[in-house]
Coordinates of C-alpha atoms (C1' of nucleotides) in Angstrom, one line a residue:
Chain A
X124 CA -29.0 -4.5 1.3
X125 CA -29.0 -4.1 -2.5
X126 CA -25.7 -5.0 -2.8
X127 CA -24.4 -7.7 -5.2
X128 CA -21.0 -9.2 -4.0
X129 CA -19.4 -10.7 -7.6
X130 CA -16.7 -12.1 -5.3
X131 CA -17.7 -14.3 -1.9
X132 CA -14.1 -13.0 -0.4
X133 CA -14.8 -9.4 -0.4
X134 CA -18.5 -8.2 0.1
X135 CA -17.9 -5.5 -2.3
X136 CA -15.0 -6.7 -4.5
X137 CA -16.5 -5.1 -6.9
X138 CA -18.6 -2.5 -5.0
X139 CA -15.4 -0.3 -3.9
X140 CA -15.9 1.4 -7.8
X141 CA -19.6 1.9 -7.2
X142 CA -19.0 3.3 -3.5
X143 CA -16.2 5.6 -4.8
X144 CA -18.5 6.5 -7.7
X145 CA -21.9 7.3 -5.4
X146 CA -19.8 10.1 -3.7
X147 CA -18.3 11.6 -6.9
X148 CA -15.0 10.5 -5.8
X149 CA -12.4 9.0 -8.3
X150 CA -11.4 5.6 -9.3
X151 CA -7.7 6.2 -9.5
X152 CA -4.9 3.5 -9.3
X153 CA -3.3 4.5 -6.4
X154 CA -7.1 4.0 -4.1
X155 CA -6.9 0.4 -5.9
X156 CA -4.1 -0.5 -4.9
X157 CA -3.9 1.3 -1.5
X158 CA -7.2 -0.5 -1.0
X159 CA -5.7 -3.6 -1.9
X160 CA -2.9 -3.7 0.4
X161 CA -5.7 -3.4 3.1
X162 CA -7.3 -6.2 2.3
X163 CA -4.1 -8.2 2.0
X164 CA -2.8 -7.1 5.5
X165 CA -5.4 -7.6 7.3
X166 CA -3.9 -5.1 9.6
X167 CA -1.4 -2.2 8.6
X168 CA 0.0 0.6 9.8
X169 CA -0.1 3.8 7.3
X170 CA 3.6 3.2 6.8
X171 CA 3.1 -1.0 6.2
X172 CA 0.5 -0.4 3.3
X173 CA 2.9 2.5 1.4
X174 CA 5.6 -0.2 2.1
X175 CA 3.4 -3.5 0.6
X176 CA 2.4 -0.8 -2.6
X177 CA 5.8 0.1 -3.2
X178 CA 6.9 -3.7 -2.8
X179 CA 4.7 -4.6 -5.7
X180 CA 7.0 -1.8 -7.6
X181 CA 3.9 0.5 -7.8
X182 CA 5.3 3.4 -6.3
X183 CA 2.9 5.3 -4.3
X184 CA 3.6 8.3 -2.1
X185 CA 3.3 8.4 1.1
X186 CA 1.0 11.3 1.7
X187 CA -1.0 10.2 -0.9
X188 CA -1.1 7.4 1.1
X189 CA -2.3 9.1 4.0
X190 CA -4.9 10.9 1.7
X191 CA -6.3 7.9 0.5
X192 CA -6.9 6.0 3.7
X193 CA -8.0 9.2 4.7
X194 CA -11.1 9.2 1.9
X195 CA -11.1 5.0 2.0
X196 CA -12.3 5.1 5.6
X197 CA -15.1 8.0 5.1
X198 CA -16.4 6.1 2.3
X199 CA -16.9 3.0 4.4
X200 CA -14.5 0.7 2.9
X201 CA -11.9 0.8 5.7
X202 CA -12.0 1.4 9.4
X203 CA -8.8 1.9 11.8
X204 CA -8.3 1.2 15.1
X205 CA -5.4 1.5 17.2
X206 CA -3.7 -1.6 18.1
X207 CA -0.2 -0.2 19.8
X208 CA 0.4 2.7 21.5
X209 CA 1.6 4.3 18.1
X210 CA 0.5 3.8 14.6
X211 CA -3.0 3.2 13.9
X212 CA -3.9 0.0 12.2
X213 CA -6.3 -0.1 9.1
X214 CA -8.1 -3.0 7.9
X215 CA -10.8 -3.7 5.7
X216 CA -14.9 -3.5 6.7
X217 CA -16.7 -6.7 5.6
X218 CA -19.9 -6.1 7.0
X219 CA -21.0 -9.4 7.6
X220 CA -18.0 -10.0 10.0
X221 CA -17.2 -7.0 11.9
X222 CA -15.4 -7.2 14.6
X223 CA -13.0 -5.9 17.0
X224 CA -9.5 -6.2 18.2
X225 CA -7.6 -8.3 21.7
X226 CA -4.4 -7.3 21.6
X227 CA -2.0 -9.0 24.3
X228 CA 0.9 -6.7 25.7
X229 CA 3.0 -9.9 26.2
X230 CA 3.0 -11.7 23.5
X231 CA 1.8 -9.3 21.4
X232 CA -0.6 -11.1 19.6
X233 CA -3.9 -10.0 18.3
X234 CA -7.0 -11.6 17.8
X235 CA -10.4 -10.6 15.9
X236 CA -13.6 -11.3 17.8
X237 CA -16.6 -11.1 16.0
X238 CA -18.7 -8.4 17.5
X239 CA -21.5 -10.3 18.9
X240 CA -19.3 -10.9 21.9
X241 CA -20.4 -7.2 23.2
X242 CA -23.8 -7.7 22.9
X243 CA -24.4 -7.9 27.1
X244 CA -21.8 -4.6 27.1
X245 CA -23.8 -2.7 24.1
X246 CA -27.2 -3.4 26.5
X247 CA -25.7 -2.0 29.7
X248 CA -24.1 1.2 27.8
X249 CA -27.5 2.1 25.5
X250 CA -29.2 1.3 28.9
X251 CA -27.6 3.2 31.4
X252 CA -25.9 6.0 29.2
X253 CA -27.5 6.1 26.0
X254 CA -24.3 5.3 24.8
X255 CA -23.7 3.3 21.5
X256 CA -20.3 1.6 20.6
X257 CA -18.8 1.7 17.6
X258 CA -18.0 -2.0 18.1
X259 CA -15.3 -2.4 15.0
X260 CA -13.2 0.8 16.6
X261 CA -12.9 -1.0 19.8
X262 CA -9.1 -2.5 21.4
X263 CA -8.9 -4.5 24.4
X264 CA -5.5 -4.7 25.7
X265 CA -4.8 -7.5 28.4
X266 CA -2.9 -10.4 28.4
X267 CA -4.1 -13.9 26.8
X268 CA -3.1 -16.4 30.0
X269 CA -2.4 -19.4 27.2
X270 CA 0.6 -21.2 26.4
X271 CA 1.0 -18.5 24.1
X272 CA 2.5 -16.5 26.9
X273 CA 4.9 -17.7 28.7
X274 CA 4.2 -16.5 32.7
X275 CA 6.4 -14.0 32.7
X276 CA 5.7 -10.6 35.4
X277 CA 3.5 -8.3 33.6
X278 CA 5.3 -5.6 32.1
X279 CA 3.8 -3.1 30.1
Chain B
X39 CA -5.0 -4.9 51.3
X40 CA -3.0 -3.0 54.4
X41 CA -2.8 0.5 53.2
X42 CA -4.0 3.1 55.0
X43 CA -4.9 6.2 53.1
X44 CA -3.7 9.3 55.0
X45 CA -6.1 11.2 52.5
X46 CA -9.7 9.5 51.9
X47 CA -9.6 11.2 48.2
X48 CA -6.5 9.7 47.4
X49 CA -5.9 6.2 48.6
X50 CA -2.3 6.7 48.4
X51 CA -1.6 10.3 49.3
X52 CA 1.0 9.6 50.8
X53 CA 1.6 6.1 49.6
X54 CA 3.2 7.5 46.3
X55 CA 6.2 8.2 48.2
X56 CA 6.6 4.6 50.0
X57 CA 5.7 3.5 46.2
X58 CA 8.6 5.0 44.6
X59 CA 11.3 3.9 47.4
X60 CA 10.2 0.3 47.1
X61 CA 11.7 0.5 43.9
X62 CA 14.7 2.1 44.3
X63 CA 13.3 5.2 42.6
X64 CA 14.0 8.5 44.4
X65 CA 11.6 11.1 45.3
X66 CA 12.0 14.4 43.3
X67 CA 10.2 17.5 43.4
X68 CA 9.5 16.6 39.6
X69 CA 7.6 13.7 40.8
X70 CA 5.4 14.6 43.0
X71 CA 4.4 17.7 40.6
X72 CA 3.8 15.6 37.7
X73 CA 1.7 13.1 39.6
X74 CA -0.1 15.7 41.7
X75 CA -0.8 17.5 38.0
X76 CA -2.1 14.0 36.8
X77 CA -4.8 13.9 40.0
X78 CA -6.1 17.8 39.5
X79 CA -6.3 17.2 35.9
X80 CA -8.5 13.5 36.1
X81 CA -7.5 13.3 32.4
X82 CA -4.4 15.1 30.6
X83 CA -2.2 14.9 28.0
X84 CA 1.3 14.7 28.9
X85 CA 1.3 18.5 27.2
X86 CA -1.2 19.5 29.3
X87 CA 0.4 18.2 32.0
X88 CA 3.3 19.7 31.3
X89 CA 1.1 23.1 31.2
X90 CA -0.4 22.6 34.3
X91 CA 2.9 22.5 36.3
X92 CA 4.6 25.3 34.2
X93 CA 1.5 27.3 35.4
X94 CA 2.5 26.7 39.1
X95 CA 5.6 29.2 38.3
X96 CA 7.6 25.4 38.6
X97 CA 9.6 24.4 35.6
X98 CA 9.8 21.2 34.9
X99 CA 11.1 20.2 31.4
X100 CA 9.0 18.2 28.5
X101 CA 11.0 15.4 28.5
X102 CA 11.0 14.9 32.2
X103 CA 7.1 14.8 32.2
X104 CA 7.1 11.9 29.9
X105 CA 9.8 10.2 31.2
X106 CA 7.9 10.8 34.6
X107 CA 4.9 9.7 33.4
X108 CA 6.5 7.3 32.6
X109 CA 8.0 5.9 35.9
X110 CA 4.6 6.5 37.3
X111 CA 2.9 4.3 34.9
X112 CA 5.2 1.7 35.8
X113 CA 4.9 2.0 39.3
X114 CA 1.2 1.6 39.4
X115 CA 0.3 5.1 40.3
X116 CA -1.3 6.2 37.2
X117 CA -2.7 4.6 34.2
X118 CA -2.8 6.2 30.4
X119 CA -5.9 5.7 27.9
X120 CA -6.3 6.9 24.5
X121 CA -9.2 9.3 24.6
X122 CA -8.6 10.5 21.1
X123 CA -6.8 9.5 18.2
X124 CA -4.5 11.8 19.2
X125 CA -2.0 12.1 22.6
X126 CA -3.0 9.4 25.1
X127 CA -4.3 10.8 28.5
X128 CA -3.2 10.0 32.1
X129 CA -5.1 9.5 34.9
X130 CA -4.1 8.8 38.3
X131 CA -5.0 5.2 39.4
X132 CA -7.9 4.5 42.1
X133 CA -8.3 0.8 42.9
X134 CA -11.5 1.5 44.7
X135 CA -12.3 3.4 41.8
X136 CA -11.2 1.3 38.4
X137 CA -13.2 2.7 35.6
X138 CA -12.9 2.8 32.1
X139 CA -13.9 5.3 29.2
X140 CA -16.7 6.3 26.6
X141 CA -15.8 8.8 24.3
X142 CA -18.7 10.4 21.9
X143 CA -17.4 11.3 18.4
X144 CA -20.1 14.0 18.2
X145 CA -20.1 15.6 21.1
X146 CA -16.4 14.8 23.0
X147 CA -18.0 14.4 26.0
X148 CA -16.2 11.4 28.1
X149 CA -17.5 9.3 30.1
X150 CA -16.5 7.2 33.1
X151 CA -17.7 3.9 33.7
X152 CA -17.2 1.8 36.6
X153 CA -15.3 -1.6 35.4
X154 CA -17.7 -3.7 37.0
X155 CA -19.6 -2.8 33.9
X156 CA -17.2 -4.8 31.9
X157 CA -17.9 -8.2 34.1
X158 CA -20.3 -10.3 31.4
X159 CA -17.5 -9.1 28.6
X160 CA -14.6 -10.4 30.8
X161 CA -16.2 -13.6 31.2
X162 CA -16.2 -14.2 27.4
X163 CA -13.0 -13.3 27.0
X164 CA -11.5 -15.5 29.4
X165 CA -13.7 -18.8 28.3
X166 CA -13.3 -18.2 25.2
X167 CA -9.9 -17.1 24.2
X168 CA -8.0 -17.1 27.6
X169 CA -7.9 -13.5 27.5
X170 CA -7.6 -11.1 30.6
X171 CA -8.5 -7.5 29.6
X172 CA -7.1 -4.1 31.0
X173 CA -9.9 -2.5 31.9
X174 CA -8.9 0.1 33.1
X175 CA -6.5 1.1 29.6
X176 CA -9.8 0.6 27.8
X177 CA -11.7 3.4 26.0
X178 CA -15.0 2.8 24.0
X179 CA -16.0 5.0 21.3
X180 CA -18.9 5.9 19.8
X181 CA -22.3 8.7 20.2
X182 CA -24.3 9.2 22.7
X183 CA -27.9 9.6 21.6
X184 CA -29.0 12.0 24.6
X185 CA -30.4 15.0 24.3
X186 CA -26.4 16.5 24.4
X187 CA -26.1 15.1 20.7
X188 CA -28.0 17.3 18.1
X189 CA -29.2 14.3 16.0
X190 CA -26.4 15.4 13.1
X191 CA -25.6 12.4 11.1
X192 CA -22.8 10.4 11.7
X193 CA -19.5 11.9 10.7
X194 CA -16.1 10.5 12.2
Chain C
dC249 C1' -12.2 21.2 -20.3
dT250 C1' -12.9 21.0 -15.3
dT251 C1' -12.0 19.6 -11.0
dG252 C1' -10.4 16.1 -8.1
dT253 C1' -6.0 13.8 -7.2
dT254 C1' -1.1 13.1 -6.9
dG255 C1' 3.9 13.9 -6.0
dC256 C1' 7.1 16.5 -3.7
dA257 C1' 9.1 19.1 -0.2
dA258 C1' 8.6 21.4 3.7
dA259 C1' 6.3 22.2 8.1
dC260 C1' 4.3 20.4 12.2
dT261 C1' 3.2 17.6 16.4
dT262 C1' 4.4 14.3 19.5
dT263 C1' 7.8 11.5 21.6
dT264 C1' 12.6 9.8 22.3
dT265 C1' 17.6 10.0 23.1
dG266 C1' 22.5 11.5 24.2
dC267 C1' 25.1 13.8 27.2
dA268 C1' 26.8 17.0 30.8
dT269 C1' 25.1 18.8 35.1
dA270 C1' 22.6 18.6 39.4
dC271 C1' 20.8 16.5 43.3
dA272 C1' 18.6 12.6 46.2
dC273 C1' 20.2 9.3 49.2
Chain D
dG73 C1' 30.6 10.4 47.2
dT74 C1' 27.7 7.6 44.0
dG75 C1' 24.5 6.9 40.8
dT76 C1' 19.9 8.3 39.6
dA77 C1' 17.2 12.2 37.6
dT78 C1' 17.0 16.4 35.1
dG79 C1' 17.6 20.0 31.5
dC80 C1' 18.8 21.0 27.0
dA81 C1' 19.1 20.4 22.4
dA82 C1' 18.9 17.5 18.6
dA83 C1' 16.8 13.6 16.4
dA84 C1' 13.2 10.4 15.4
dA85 C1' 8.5 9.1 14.3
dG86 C1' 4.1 10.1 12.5
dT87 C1' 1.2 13.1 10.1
dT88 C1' -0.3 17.3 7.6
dT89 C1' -0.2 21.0 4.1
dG90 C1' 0.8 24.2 0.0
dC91 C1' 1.3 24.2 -4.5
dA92 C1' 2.3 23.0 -9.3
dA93 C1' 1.6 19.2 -12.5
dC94 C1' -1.5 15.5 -13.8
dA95 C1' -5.3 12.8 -15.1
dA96 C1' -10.3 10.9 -14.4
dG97 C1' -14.8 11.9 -15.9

DNA sequence: CTTGTTGCAAACTTTTTGCATACAC
DNA sequence: GTGTATGCAAAAAGTTTGCAACAAG
């Protein structure tokens, strides 16, 4: 990696211009900013990040929106994955901690696990079907059995 | 478990009915079109479900497939996945049979893997964050590097 | 100046809902 | 007969598109 982080938080803090830049793409306000909510959210829903823009009064249209995450993801900044039946949520890709999604259908919590945790599951798929994950795309529904959830009967 | 499949390709064949009257539910011709749809099909859309039992010359309304689908799901007779990032798909459930899903962005091909697959991953999650997945709801994606998969580069 | 990008409004796809009618039990 | 299930039509939710105006490089 050549890259050279000017911020610890955000592997690319500053890269996001350069990345934009290398595919002849422009720097425009609305990418900042959209890009920006992403970061801040952690995990948003289309409709959440033209929300969090707009809250900060910077009004953004929605299908611009849309248009944006759209080019965000195929430059590499952003991945989504879908964390409820509906929506997809976006969040930011920080290379050195990729990870993937639990998401309980109780309590409705979600956790991040870093992506080391498939390593036994990446070996039996490249194995036995030449299959590789993409490991950040990946949800796992279930239920978390903590305190968290009270013991209620499971219902979808 | 005491059931006793009238039908060895169907653990249940017949079951589906005793299934719905435990609840309460009542046994319409609807049903058992939709859910025999759902086990021809091995993996539709509730459009294409919908499709498939408008071809047999039987109308059954839209909104009766998913609410049927539904009222399946909840009973425990089928199971839905999200195969793309589009419609989920159903699939009827087999508990001799629990699999879960690869998906190949480059070629669409899907793939069924037997849970037991999962067992090494499960483990993790439950010592680690008291988490219980649904393997059967899950669906990894990702490429397959066979011989199917024309070495393109890596476009989502 | 040139071409990519945005805003707006309308179309589209998928899913849900209200309500009167029909039918399973 | 009673109450669940269905059909229909309309609405909701999420996403995409065409096009004129705009602005980044």
């Amino acid at each position: 990696m050549t890259t050279d982080p000017a911020h610890p938080d955000h592997p690319g803090d500053q890269d996001w211009r350069e990345t934009l830049r290398a595919r002849g793409l422009r720097l425009t306000p609305q990418r900042e900013l959209v890009l920006a909510a992403v970061r801040e959210l952690r995990h948003a829903t289309p409709d959440q990040v033209h929300a969090h823009v707009r809250a900060r009064s910077e009004a953004v249209n929605l299908s611009t929106v849309y248009r944006t995450l759209e080019v965000l993801e195929d430059a590499g900044l952003i991945k989504h994955a879908h964390l409820s039946d509906r929506a997809p949520t976006y969040h930011a890709v920080d290379d050195d901690h990729e990870h993937f999604h639990l998401v309980c259908r109780r309590c409705k919590k979600v956790t991040s696990v870093a992506t080391g945790a498939l390593a036994p599951l990446n070996e039996t798929l490249r194995d036995r079907y030449g299959f590789v994950p993409d490991a950040a795309h990946l949800t796992v529904f279930g239920t978390c059995e903590g305190e968290c959830c009270p013991d209620e009967h499971d219902h979808d």
